[in-house]
Amino acid sequence: MKIKVVTRILEANERIAAENRKLFDNAGVYVINLMSAPGAGKTSLLEETIKEINNRLKIAVIEGDIAGTQDAERIGNLGIPVVQINTGGACHLDANIINEVLGEIPLKHIDLLFVENVGNLVCPAEFNIGEDIKVMLLSITEGDDKPLKYPLMFQESSALVLNKIDLLPYTNTDIEKIKRDAFSLNPSLKIFKVSCKTGEGVREWTDWLFSIAKKD
Ligand code: MG
Ligand code: ZN
């Protein structure tokens, strides 16, 4: 019985995700669903990304948090259209909640929409929102056991950004193990190593982003 209910919820989500997809396609907007645990650096990565490619692509951001507007304020400070969603407790974004705020995003005037999901390594990966791709961010301070513990995130993502690599000397994290385990779950995964603090590796990430997001 419980399985039936879950299936119905996911089917309803897929229908609305397809509606969102149509809106994005009609407007020629590339959409990235950005997922990670809390504190991995999603908003910091967005800040660095926006600084690097905003002159080449027009960007907007939807921020998903349980509470607060801090992330939207940070993005807004860069002069980027941004909408803050407060889920009031829900630990992920779904297609319906995205659909409700799309009227506030100038879709016709942007090239790239980032959706910063709620910080959580579990259910954000289960809900399509109509995105082109999912990207996950993993801070190397979270440890090298995460791919095998949270496989769905790694399986669903097209790219994995390993952040805070400047802190590597202060951890026991084995980056080669992360790569090995992540590739075993998802052989086509693209992996980037960045430090949002020092700027290391950001250029490689944004070059790739530019190459996939440019639709015309
Ligand atoms: Mg954030
Ligand atoms: Zn959830």
Short mmCIF file of C-alpha atoms and ligand atoms in Angstrom, two decimals:
data_model
loop_
_atom_site.label_atom_id
_atom_site.label_comp_id
_atom_site.label_asym_id
_atom_site.label_seq_id
_atom_site.Cartn_x
_atom_site.Cartn_y
_atom_site.Cartn_z
CA MET A 1 0.00 0.00 0.00
CA LYS A 2 2.76 2.42 0.99
CA ILE A 3 4.67 1.67 -2.21
CA LYS A 4 1.58 2.52 -4.26
CA VAL A 5 1.29 5.93 -2.61
CA VAL A 6 4.96 6.73 -3.20
CA THR A 7 4.62 5.68 -6.84
CA ARG A 8 1.63 7.99 -7.28
CA ILE A 9 3.52 10.94 -5.78
CA LEU A 10 6.46 10.37 -8.10
CA GLU A 11 4.17 10.01 -11.14
CA ALA A 12 2.45 13.31 -10.34
CA ASN A 13 5.87 14.90 -9.96
CA GLU A 14 6.97 13.59 -13.37
CA ARG A 15 3.90 15.15 -15.01
CA ILE A 16 4.65 18.59 -13.59
CA ALA A 17 8.35 18.20 -14.34
CA ALA A 18 7.41 17.65 -17.99
CA GLU A 19 5.37 20.89 -17.92
CA ASN A 20 8.35 22.78 -16.50
CA ARG A 21 10.55 21.17 -19.14
CA LYS A 22 8.31 22.56 -21.87
CA LEU A 23 8.48 26.08 -20.41
CA PHE A 24 12.28 25.88 -20.21
CA ASP A 25 12.57 24.56 -23.78
CA ASN A 26 10.25 27.21 -25.18
CA ALA A 27 12.34 29.92 -23.54
CA GLY A 28 15.65 28.29 -24.54
CA VAL A 29 16.82 28.05 -20.94
CA TYR A 30 19.28 25.43 -19.73
CA VAL A 31 18.45 24.28 -16.19
CA ILE A 32 20.78 22.79 -13.59
CA ASN A 33 19.53 21.20 -10.39
CA LEU A 34 22.36 21.71 -7.90
CA MET A 35 22.40 19.31 -4.96
CA SER A 36 24.63 18.70 -1.95
CA ALA A 37 24.68 18.26 1.80
CA PRO A 38 24.33 21.45 3.89
CA GLY A 39 27.54 23.45 3.98
CA ALA A 40 29.27 21.87 0.98
CA GLY A 41 29.39 25.26 -0.75
CA LYS A 42 26.49 25.36 -3.24
CA THR A 43 25.93 29.10 -2.87
CA SER A 44 29.68 29.77 -2.92
CA LEU A 45 30.01 27.77 -6.12
CA LEU A 46 27.14 29.76 -7.63
CA GLU A 47 28.84 33.03 -6.64
CA GLU A 48 32.12 31.98 -8.27
CA THR A 49 30.30 30.64 -11.33
CA ILE A 50 28.27 33.81 -11.79
CA LYS A 51 31.38 36.01 -11.51
CA GLU A 52 33.14 33.88 -14.11
CA ILE A 53 30.46 33.44 -16.78
CA ASN A 54 27.86 36.14 -16.27
CA ASN A 55 29.41 38.12 -19.11
CA ARG A 56 28.89 35.16 -21.46
CA LEU A 57 25.55 33.73 -20.30
CA LYS A 58 22.57 35.38 -18.62
CA ILE A 59 21.90 33.56 -15.37
CA ALA A 60 19.06 33.36 -12.83
CA VAL A 61 18.86 31.38 -9.60
CA ILE A 62 16.12 29.72 -7.55
CA GLU A 63 17.22 29.18 -3.96
CA GLY A 64 15.67 26.40 -1.93
CA ASP A 65 16.01 26.43 1.83
CA ILE A 66 13.88 25.28 4.73
CA ALA A 67 14.03 28.83 6.14
CA GLY A 68 15.78 32.14 5.62
CA THR A 69 16.80 34.38 2.72
CA GLN A 70 20.58 34.53 3.23
CA ASP A 71 21.45 32.67 0.02
CA ALA A 72 19.11 34.78 -2.12
CA GLU A 73 20.66 37.93 -0.66
CA ARG A 74 24.15 36.73 -1.59
CA ILE A 75 23.07 35.98 -5.16
CA GLY A 76 21.03 39.19 -5.39
CA ASN A 77 24.15 41.17 -4.45
CA LEU A 78 25.67 40.02 -7.74
CA GLY A 79 22.80 41.62 -9.66
CA ILE A 80 21.28 38.29 -10.70
CA PRO A 81 17.52 37.58 -10.77
CA VAL A 82 16.85 35.33 -7.81
CA VAL A 83 13.85 33.78 -6.08
CA GLN A 84 14.02 32.31 -2.59
CA ILE A 85 11.79 29.36 -1.80
CA ASN A 86 11.28 28.49 1.85
CA THR A 87 9.99 24.95 2.08
CA GLY A 88 9.00 25.36 5.74
CA GLY A 89 10.41 21.96 6.59
CA ALA A 90 10.40 19.93 3.38
CA CYS A 91 13.87 18.57 2.77
CA HIS A 92 13.90 18.79 -1.06
CA LEU A 93 12.42 20.74 -3.97
CA ASP A 94 9.92 19.08 -6.30
CA ALA A 95 8.52 19.99 -9.71
CA ASN A 96 5.39 21.59 -8.26
CA ILE A 97 7.19 24.04 -5.97
CA ILE A 98 9.41 25.08 -8.91
CA ASN A 99 6.34 25.47 -11.16
CA GLU A 100 4.80 27.85 -8.61
CA VAL A 101 7.72 30.32 -8.73
CA LEU A 102 8.55 30.19 -12.44
CA GLY A 103 6.41 33.27 -13.07
CA GLU A 104 8.94 35.26 -11.05
CA ILE A 105 11.90 34.22 -13.23
CA PRO A 106 12.48 36.15 -16.50
CA LEU A 107 12.82 32.95 -18.52
CA LYS A 108 12.76 34.69 -21.90
CA HIS A 109 15.73 36.84 -20.91
CA ILE A 110 18.08 34.24 -19.45
CA ASP A 111 20.21 31.39 -20.81
CA LEU A 112 20.91 29.42 -17.67
CA LEU A 113 18.83 28.74 -14.56
CA PHE A 114 20.40 27.25 -11.45
CA VAL A 115 18.14 25.65 -8.88
CA GLU A 116 19.96 25.36 -5.58
CA ASN A 117 18.22 22.48 -3.87
CA VAL A 118 17.77 22.09 -0.12
CA GLY A 119 20.98 20.82 1.50
CA ASN A 120 20.41 17.07 1.75
CA LEU A 121 22.17 14.05 0.23
CA VAL A 122 19.05 11.90 0.04
CA CYS A 123 15.72 12.87 -1.53
CA PRO A 124 16.67 15.81 -3.81
CA ALA A 125 17.97 13.11 -6.18
CA GLU A 126 14.54 11.42 -6.29
CA PHE A 127 12.57 14.36 -7.65
CA ASN A 128 12.94 15.68 -11.19
CA ILE A 129 12.04 19.34 -11.51
CA GLY A 130 12.28 19.51 -15.30
CA GLU A 131 16.01 20.23 -15.29
CA ASP A 132 18.47 19.43 -18.08
CA ILE A 133 20.97 17.95 -15.66
CA LYS A 134 21.62 17.39 -12.00
CA VAL A 135 24.98 18.41 -10.60
CA MET A 136 26.15 17.44 -7.16
CA LEU A 137 28.67 19.13 -4.98
CA LEU A 138 30.67 17.25 -2.36
CA SER A 139 32.98 18.98 0.05
CA ILE A 140 36.12 16.90 0.56
CA THR A 141 35.65 17.53 4.30
CA GLU A 142 32.57 15.27 4.17
CA GLY A 143 34.86 12.24 3.76
CA ASP A 144 35.50 9.72 1.01
CA ASP A 145 32.77 7.27 2.05
CA LYS A 146 29.88 9.30 0.62
CA PRO A 147 29.51 7.77 -2.88
CA LEU A 148 28.87 4.28 -1.53
CA LYS A 149 26.61 5.58 1.28
CA TYR A 150 24.47 7.87 -0.90
CA PRO A 151 24.64 6.17 -4.30
CA LEU A 152 21.52 7.70 -5.89
CA MET A 153 22.94 11.24 -5.81
CA PHE A 154 26.01 10.09 -7.70
CA GLN A 155 24.00 7.98 -10.15
CA GLU A 156 21.58 10.78 -11.02
CA SER A 157 24.19 13.52 -11.43
CA SER A 158 25.94 14.39 -14.70
CA ALA A 159 28.75 16.14 -12.89
CA LEU A 160 30.34 15.96 -9.46
CA VAL A 161 32.13 19.04 -8.16
CA LEU A 162 34.56 18.31 -5.33
CA ASN A 163 34.84 21.52 -3.34
CA LYS A 164 37.23 22.82 -0.67
CA ILE A 165 40.24 21.02 -2.15
CA ASP A 166 42.41 23.67 -0.46
CA LEU A 167 41.58 21.84 2.82
CA LEU A 168 42.83 18.45 1.60
CA PRO A 169 46.08 18.50 3.68
CA TYR A 170 43.99 18.81 6.85
CA THR A 171 41.79 15.77 6.17
CA ASN A 172 42.15 12.02 5.73
CA THR A 173 40.00 12.16 2.59
CA ASP A 174 41.21 10.02 -0.31
CA ILE A 175 40.12 11.82 -3.47
CA GLU A 176 41.09 8.87 -5.66
CA LYS A 177 38.70 6.67 -3.64
CA ILE A 178 35.88 9.18 -4.16
CA LYS A 179 36.56 9.17 -7.90
CA ARG A 180 36.82 5.37 -8.09
CA ASP A 181 33.59 4.79 -6.16
CA ALA A 182 31.73 7.55 -7.99
CA PHE A 183 32.78 6.17 -11.40
CA SER A 184 31.73 2.67 -10.32
CA LEU A 185 28.23 4.06 -9.71
CA ASN A 186 28.19 6.32 -12.76
CA PRO A 187 30.87 5.74 -15.43
CA SER A 188 29.94 8.87 -17.42
CA LEU A 189 30.17 11.21 -14.42
CA LYS A 190 32.22 14.36 -15.06
CA ILE A 191 34.37 15.24 -12.02
CA PHE A 192 35.78 18.66 -11.16
CA LYS A 193 38.05 19.64 -8.28
CA VAL A 194 37.58 23.20 -7.10
CA SER A 195 38.20 25.55 -4.25
CA CYS A 196 35.65 28.33 -4.07
CA LYS A 197 37.98 29.98 -1.58
CA THR A 198 41.14 30.15 -3.70
CA GLY A 199 39.44 29.95 -7.09
CA GLU A 200 41.42 26.84 -8.06
CA GLY A 201 39.64 24.72 -10.68
CA VAL A 202 36.68 27.08 -11.06
CA ARG A 203 37.67 27.93 -14.63
CA GLU A 204 37.57 24.28 -15.76
CA TRP A 205 34.09 23.91 -14.28
CA THR A 206 32.76 27.09 -15.88
CA ASP A 207 34.32 26.24 -19.27
CA TRP A 208 32.48 22.91 -19.22
CA LEU A 209 29.29 24.63 -18.10
CA PHE A 210 29.55 27.11 -20.92
CA SER A 211 30.08 24.32 -23.45
CA ILE A 212 26.95 22.41 -22.39
CA ALA A 213 24.63 25.31 -21.56
CA LYS A 214 25.05 27.33 -24.73
CA LYS A 215 22.04 26.27 -26.79
CA ASP A 216 22.39 28.44 -29.90
MG MG B 1 23.25 27.63 0.04
ZN ZN B 2 13.07 15.37 1.05
#
